[in-house]
mmCIF file of C-alpha atoms in Angstrom:
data_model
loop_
_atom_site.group_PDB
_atom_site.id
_atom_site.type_symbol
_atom_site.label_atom_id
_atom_site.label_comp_id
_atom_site.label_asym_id
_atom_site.label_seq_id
_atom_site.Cartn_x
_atom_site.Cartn_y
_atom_site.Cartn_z
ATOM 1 C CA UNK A 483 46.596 97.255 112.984
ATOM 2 C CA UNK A 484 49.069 99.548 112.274
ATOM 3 C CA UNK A 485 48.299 103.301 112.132
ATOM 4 C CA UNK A 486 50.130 104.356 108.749
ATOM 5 C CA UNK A 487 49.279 108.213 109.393
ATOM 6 C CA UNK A 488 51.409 107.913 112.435
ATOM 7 C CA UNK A 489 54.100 105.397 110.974
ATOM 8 C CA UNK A 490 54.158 107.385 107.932
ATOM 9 C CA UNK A 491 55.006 110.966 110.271
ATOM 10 C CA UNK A 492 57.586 109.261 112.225
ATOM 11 C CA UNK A 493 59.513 108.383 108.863
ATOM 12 C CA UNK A 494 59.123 111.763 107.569
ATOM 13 C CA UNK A 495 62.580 112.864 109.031
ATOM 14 C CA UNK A 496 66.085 111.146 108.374
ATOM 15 C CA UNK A 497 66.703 108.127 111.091
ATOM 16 C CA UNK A 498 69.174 105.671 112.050
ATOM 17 C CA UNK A 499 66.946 102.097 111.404
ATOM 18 C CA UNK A 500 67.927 98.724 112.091
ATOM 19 C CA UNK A 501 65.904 95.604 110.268
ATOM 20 C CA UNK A 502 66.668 92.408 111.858
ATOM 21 C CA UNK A 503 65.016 89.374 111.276
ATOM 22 C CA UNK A 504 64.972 85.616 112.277
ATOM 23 C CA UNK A 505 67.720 82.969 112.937
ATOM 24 C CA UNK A 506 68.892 81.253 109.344
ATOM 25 C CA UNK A 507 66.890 83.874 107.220
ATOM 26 C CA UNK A 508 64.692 82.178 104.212
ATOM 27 C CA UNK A 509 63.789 83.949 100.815
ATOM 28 C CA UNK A 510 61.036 85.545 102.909
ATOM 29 C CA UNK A 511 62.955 87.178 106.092
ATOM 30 C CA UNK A 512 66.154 88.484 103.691
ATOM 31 C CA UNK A 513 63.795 89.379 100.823
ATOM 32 C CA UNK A 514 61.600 91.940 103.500
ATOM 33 C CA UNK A 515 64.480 93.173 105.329
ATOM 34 C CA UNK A 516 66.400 93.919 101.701
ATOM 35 C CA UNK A 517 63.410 95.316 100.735
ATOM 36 C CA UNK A 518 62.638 97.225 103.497
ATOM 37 C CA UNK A 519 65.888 98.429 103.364
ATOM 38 C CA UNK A 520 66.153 99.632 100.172
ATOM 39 C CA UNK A 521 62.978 101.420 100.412
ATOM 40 C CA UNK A 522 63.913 103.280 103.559
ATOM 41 C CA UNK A 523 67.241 104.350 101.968
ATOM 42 C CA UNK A 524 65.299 106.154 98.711
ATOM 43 C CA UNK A 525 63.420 107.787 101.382
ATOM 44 C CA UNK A 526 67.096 109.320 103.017
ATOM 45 C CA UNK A 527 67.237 106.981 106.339
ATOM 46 C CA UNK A 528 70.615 105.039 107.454
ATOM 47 C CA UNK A 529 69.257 101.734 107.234
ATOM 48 C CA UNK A 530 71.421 98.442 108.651
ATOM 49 C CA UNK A 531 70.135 94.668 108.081
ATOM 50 C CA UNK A 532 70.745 92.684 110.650
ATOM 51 C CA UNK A 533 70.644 88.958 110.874
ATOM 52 C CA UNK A 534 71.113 86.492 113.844
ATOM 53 C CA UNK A 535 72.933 84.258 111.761
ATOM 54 C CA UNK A 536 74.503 83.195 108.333
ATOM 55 C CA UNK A 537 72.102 82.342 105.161
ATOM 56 C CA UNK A 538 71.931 80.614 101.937
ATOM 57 C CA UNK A 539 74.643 81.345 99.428
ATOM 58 C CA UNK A 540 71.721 81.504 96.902
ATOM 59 C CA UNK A 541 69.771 84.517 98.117
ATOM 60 C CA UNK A 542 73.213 86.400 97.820
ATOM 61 C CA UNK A 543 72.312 88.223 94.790
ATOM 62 C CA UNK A 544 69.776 90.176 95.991
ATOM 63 C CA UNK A 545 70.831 94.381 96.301
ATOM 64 C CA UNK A 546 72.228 95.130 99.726
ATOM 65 C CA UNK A 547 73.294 91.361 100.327
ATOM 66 C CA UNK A 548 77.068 92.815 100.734
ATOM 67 C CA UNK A 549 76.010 95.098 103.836
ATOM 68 C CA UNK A 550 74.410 92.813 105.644
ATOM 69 C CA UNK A 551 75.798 92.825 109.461
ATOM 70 C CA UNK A 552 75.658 88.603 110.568
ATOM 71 C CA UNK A 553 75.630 88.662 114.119
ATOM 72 C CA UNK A 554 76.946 85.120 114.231
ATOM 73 C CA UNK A 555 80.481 86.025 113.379
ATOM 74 C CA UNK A 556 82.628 87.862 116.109
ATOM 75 C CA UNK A 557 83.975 90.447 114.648
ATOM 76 C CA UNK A 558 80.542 91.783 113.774
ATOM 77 C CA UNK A 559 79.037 92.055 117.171
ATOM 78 C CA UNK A 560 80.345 94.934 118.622
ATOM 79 C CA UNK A 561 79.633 96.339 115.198
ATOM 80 C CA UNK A 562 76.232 95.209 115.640
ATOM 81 C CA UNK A 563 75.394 95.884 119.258
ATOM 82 C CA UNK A 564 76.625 99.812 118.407
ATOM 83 C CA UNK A 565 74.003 99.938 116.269
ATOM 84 C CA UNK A 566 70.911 98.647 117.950
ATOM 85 C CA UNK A 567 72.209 101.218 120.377
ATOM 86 C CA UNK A 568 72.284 103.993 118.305
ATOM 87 C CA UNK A 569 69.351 102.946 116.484
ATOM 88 C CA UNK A 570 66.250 105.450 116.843
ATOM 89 C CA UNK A 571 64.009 102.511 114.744
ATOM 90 C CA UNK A 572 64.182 98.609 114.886
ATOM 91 C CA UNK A 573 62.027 96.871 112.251
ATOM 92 C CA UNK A 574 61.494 93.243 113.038
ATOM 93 C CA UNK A 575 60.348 91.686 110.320
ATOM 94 C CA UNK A 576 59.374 87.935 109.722
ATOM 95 C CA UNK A 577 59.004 86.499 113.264
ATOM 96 C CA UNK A 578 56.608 87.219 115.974
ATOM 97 C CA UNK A 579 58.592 86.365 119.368
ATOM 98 C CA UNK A 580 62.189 88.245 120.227
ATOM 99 C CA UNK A 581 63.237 84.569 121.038
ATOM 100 C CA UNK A 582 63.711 84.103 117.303
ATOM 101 C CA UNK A 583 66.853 86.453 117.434
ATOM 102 C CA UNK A 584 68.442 84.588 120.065
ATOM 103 C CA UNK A 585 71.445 86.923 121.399
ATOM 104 C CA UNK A 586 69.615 89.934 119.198
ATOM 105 C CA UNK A 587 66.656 89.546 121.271
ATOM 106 C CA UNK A 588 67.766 90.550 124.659
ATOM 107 C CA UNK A 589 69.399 93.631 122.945
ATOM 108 C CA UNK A 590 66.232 94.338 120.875
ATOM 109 C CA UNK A 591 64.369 94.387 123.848
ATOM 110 C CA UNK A 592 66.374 96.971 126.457
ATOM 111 C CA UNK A 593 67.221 99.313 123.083
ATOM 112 C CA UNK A 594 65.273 102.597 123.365
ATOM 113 C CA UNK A 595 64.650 102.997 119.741
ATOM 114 C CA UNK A 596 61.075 102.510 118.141
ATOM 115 C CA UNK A 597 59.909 99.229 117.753
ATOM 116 C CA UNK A 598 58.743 97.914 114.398
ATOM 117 C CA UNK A 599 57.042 94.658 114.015
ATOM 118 C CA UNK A 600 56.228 93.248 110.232
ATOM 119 C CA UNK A 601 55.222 89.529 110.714
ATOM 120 C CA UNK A 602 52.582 86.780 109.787
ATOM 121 C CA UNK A 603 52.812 84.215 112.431
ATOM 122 C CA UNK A 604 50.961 83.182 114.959
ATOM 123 C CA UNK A 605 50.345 84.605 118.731
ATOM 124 C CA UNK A 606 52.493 87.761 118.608
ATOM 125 C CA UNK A 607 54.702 88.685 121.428
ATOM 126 C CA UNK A 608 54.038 92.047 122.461
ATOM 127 C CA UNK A 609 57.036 94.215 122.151
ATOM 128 C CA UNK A 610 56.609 96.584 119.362
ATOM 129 C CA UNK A 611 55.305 100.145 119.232
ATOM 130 C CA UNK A 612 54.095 99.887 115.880
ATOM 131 C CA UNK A 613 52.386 96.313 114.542
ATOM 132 C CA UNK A 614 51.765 95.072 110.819
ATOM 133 C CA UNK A 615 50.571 91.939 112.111
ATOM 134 C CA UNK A 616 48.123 89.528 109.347
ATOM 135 C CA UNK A 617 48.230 85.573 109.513
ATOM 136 C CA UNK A 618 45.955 86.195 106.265
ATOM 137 C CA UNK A 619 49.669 87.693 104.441
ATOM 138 C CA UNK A 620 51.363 84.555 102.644
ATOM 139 C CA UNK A 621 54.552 85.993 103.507
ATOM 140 C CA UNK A 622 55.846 88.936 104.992
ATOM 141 C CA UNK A 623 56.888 90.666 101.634
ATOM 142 C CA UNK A 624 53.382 90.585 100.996
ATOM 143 C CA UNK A 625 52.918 93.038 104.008
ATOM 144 C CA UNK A 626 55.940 95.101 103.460
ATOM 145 C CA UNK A 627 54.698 95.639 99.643
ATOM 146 C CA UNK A 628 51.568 96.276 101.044
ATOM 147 C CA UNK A 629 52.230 98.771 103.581
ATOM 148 C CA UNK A 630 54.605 100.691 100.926
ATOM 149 C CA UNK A 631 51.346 100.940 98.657
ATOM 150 C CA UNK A 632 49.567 102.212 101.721
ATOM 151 C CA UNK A 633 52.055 104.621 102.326
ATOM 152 C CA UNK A 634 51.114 105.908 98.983
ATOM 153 C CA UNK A 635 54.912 105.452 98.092
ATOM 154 C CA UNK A 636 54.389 102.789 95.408
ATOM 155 C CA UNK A 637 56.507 104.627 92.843
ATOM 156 C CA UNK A 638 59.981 104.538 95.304
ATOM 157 C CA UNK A 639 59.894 100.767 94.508
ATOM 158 C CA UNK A 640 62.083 99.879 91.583
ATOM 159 C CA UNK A 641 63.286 96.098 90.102
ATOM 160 C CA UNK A 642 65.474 96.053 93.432
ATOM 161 C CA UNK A 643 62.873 95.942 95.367
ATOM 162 C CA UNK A 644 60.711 93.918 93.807
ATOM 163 C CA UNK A 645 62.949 91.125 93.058
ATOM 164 C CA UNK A 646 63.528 90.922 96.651
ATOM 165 C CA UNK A 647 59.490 91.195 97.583
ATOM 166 C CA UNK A 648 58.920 88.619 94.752
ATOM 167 C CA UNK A 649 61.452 86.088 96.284
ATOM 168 C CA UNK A 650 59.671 86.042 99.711
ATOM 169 C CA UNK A 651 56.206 85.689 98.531
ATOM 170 C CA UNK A 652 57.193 82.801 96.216
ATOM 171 C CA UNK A 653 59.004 80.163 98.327
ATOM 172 C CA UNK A 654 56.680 81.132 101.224
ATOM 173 C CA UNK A 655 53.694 80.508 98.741
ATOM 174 C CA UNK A 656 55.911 76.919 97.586
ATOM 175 C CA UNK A 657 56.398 78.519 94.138
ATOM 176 C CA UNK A 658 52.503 79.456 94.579
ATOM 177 C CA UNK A 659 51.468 76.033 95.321
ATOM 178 C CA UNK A 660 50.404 75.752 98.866
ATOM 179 C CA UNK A 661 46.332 76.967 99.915
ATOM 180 C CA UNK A 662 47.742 80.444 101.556
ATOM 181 C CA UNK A 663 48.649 81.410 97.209
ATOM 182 C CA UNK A 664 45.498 83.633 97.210
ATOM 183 C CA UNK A 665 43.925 85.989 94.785
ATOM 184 C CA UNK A 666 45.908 88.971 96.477
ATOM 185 C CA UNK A 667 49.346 87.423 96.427
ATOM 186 C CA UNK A 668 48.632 86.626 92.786
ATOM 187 C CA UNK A 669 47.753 90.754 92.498
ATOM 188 C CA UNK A 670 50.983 91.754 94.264
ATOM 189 C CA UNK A 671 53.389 89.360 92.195
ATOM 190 C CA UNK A 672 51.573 90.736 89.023
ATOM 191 C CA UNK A 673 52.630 94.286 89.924
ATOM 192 C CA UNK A 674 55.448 93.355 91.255
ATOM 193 C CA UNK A 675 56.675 91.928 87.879
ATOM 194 C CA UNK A 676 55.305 94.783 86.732
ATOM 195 C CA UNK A 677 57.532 96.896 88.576
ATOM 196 C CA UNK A 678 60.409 94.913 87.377
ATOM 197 C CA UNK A 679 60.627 91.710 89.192
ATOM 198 C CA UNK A 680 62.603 89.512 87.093
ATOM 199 C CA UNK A 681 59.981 85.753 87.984
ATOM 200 C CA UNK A 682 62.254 83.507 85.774
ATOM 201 C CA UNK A 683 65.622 84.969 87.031
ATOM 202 C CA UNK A 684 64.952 84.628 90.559
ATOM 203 C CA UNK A 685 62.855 80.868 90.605
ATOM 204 C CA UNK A 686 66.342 80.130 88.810
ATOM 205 C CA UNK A 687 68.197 81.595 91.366
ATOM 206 C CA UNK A 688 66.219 80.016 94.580
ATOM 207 C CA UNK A 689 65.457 76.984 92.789
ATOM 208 C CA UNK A 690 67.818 75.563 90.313
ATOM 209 C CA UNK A 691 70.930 76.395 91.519
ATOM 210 C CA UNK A 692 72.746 73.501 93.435
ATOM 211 C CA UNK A 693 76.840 72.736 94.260
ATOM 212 C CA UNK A 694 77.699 69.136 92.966
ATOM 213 C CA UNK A 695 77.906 68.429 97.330
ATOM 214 C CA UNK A 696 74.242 69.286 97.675
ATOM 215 C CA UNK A 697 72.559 66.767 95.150
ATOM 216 C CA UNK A 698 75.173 63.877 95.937
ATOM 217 C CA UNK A 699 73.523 65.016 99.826
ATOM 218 C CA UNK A 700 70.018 64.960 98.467
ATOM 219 C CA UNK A 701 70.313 61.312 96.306
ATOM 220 C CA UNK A 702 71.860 60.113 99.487
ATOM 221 C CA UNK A 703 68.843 61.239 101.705
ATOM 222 C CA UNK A 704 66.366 59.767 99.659
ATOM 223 C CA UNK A 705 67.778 56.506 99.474
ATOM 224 C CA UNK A 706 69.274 56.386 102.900
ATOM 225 C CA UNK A 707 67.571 58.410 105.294
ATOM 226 C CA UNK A 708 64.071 58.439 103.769
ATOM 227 C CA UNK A 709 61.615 56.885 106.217
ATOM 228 C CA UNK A 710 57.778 56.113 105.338
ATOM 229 C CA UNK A 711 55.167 55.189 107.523
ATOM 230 C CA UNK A 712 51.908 54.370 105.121
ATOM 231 C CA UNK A 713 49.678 53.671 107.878
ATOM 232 C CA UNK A 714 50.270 56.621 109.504
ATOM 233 C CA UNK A 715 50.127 58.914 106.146
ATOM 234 C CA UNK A 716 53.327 59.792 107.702
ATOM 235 C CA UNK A 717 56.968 59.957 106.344
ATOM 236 C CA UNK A 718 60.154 61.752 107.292
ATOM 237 C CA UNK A 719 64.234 62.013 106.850
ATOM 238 C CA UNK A 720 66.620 61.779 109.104
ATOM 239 C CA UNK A 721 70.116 63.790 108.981
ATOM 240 C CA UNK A 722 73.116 63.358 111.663
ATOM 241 C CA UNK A 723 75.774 65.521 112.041
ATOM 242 C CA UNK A 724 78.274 62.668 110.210
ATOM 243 C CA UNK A 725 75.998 63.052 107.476
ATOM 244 C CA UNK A 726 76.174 66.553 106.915
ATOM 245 C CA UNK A 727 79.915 66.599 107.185
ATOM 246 C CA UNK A 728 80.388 64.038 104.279
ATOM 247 C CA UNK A 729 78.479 66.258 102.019
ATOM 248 C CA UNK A 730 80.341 69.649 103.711
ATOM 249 C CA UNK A 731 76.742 70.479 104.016
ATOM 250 C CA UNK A 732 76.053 74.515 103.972
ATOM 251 C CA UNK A 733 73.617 76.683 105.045
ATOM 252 C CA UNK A 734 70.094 76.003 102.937
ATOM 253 C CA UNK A 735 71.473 72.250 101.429
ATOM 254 C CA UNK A 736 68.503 70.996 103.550
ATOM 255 C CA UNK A 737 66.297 73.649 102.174
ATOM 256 C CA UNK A 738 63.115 71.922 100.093
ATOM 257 C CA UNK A 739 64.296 68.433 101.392
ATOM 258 C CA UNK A 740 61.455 67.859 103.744
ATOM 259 C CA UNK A 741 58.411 68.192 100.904
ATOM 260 C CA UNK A 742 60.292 65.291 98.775
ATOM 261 C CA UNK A 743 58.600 63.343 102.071
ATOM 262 C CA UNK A 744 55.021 64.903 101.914
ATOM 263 C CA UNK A 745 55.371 64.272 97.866
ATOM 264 C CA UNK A 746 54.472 60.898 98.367
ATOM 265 C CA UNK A 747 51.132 59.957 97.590
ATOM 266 C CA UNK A 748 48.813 59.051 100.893
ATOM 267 C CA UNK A 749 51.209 61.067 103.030
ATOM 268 C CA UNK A 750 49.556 64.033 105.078
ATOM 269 C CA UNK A 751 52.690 64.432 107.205
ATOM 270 C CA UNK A 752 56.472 65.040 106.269
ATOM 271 C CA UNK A 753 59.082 65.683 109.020
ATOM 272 C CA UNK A 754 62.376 66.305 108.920
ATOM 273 C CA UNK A 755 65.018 65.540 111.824
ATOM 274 C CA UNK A 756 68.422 67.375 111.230
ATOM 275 C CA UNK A 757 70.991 67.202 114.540
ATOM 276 C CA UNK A 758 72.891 70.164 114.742
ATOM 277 C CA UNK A 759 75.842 71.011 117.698
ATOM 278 C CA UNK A 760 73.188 72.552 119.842
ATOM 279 C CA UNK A 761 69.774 69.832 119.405
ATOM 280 C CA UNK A 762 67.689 68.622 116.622
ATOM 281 C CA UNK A 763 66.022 70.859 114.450
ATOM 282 C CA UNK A 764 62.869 69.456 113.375
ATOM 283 C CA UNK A 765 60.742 71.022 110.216
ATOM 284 C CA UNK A 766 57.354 69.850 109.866
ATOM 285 C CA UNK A 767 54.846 70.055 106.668
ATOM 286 C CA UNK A 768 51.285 68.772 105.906
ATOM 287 C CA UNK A 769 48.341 69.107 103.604
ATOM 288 C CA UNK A 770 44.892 69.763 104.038
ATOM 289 C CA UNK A 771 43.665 71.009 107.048
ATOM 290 C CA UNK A 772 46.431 69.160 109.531
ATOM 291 C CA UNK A 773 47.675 71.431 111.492
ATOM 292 C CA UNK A 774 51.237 70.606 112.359
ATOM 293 C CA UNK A 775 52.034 73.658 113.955
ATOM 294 C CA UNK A 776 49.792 73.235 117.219
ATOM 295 C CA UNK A 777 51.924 69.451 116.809
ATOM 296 C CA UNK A 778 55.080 71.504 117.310
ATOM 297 C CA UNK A 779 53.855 73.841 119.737
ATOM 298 C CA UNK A 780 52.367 71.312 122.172
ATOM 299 C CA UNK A 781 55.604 68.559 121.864
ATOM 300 C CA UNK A 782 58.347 70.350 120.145
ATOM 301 C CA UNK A 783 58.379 74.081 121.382
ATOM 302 C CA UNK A 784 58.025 75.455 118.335
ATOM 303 C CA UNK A 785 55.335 76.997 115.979
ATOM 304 C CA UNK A 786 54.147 78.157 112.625
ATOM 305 C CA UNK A 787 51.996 77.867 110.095
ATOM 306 C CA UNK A 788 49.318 75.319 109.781
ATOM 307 C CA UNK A 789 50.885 73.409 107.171
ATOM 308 C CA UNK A 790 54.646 74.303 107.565
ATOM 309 C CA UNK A 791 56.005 74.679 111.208
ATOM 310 C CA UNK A 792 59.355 74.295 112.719
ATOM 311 C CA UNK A 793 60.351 72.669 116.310
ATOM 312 C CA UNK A 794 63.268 71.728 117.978
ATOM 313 C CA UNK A 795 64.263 68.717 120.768
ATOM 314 C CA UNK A 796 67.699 68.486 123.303
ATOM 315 C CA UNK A 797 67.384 65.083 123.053
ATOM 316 C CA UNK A 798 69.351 62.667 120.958
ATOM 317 C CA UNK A 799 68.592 61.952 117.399
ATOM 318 C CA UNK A 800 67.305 58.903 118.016
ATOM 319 C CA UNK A 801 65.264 59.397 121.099
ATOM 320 C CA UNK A 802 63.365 62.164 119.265
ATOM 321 C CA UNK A 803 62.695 60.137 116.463
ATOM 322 C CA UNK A 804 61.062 57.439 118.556
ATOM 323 C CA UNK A 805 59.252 60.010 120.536
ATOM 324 C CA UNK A 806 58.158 61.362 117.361
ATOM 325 C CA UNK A 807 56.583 58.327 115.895
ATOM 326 C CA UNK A 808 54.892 57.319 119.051
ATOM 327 C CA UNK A 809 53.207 60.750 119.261
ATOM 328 C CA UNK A 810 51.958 60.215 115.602
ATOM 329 C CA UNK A 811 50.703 56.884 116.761
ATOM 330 C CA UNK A 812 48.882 58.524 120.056
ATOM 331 C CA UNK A 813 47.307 61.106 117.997
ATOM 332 C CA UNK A 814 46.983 60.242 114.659
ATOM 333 C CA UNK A 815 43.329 60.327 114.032
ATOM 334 C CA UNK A 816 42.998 63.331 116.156
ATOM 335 C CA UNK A 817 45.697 65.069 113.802
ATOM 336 C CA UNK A 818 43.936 63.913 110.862
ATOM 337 C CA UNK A 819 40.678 64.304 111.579
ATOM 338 C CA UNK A 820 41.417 67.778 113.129
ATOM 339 C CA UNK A 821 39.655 66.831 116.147
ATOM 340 C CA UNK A 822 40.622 68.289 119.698
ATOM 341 C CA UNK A 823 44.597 68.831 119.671
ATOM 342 C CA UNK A 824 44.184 70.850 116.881
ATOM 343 C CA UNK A 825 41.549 73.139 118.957
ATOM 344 C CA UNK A 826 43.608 72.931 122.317
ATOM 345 C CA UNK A 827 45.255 76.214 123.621
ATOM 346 C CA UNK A 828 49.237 75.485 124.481
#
């Protein structure tokens, strides 16, 4: 647990922080970094964001969006790479191992600043001075409004900030539908809103905002690519690199696909299979108590949360698929029964 006494001394004097956070940012990483960011900068610090990669066009609006350094594009790297250098803080917020920063990692790492960690996930890599660390939090805006209130600096967050908290703790929550939407989320979004979080605006914003290209790509999914396995409570898409070049697919038009899959009634499993220039990304949901995240971690070298969990495979789209399926079939009643791959240790 983190000692705030000694957090809150070390911020008590003007610093050069970096906030970084994990490859293809969601609501939740680029709403705590944003945030985070915006709350250091009332407080008088010279505060850069950081990202590993690009993100979706619709979390653009929220306040510091312009100044965001992407790593991914090469005439931001030196750029970035000065800074982690010069950096006396690095906040990591939203992932628990440095290998979610890919190139940022290695630089993280060797960088002589203070170390930051803000994160919910499971099994922590140790590499930070200073730990927030709850698998209880929803999301990690949940944590960073959290340890603001503890910092007894409530009052430094304005509508900025809380739009961007709001936004993390309400697609991490499913738009407060999944079992981690507890009684304390439902306390922090109420001040939150309080504190000027516009909830309408921003569900618009995440939610209902599409390009004509991304529902053409999402009609064509589900009646092309949808695949359902009844008696394995099982179903899942699959999307090829063709595929998202006819739809001149961008970054978050898969976004939300996978839980049209586990929307099907007698499914406990939803997949999704997207090949990309460098493998197959594979995102994984579930209900109940199936815990597809030890799935990933034991057979796709990935991780998560028990009912939402990424992975990834080098092997073709096809030959994952059909390793996929027979790896339902081998442990399908020990994956819904929660029986002992659920238990194991990987």
């Amino acid at each position: 647990m983190l000692d705030f006494e000694s957090f809150k001394k070390l911020l008590s004097s003007p610093k050069k922080i970096v906030i970084t956070t994990h490859h293809k940012p969601d609501a939740d990483a680029l709403g705590s970094s944003l945030g985070m960011s915006n709350y250091l900068k009332k407080k008088g610090h010279e505060v850069t964001v950081i990202t590993p990669s690009d993100y979706p066009s619709f979390l653009y609006w929220m306040k510091g969006n312009d100044d965001v350094v992407n790593f991914e594009k090469e005439d931001c790297q030196q750029q970035a790479i000065g800074l982690i250098n010069a950096a006396d803080m690095i906040i990591c917020l939203d992932f628990s191992c440095l290998s979610r920063i890919n190139e940022l990692g290695a630089l993280v790492k060797k960088a002589d600043a203070t170390k930051v960690n803000i994160d919910h996930h499971q099994d922590p890599e140790d590499f930070a001075d200073f730990r927030y660390w709850s698998t209880d939090a929803a999301a990690t805006c949940e944590l960073v409004y959290d340890l603001i209130v503890k910092m007894d600096e409530k009052d430094l967050i304005d509508s900025d900030i809380a739009d961007c908290l709001y936004s993390g703790i309400m697609t991490d929550t499913g738009g407060f539908k999944h079992p981690n939407t507890t009684k304390h989320v439902h306390m922090v979004t109420a001040e939150l809103i309080g504190l000027g979080a516009d909830n309408s605006k921003i569900s618009r914003l995440i939610y209902d905002t599409n390009s004509v290209n991304r529902l053409k790509f999402i009609g064509f999914a589900l009646t092309r690519r949808l695949v359902i396995h009844t008696d394995l409570h099982t179903a899942y898409f699959w999307i090829s690199k063709r595929d998202l070049k006819k739809y001149d697919s961008q970054t978050g038009d898969t976004e939300g696909l996978v839980n049209y899959a586990l929307s099907l009634d007698g499914i406990k499993i939803a997949a999704m299979f997207t090949e990309r220039k460098d493998g197959v990304k594979i995102s994984f949901r579930s209900i109940e108590n199936v815990a597809v995240n030890k799935f990933a971690a034991k057979y796709f070298d990935g991780g998560g949360h028990r009912n939402a969990a990424g992975g990834k495979s080098m092997d073709s789209l096809k030959d994952t698929i059909e390793r996929f399926e027979k790896l339902i079939k081998e442990n399908q009643d020990r994956l819904l029964n929660q029986l002992e791959l659920v238990n194991e240790k990987h």
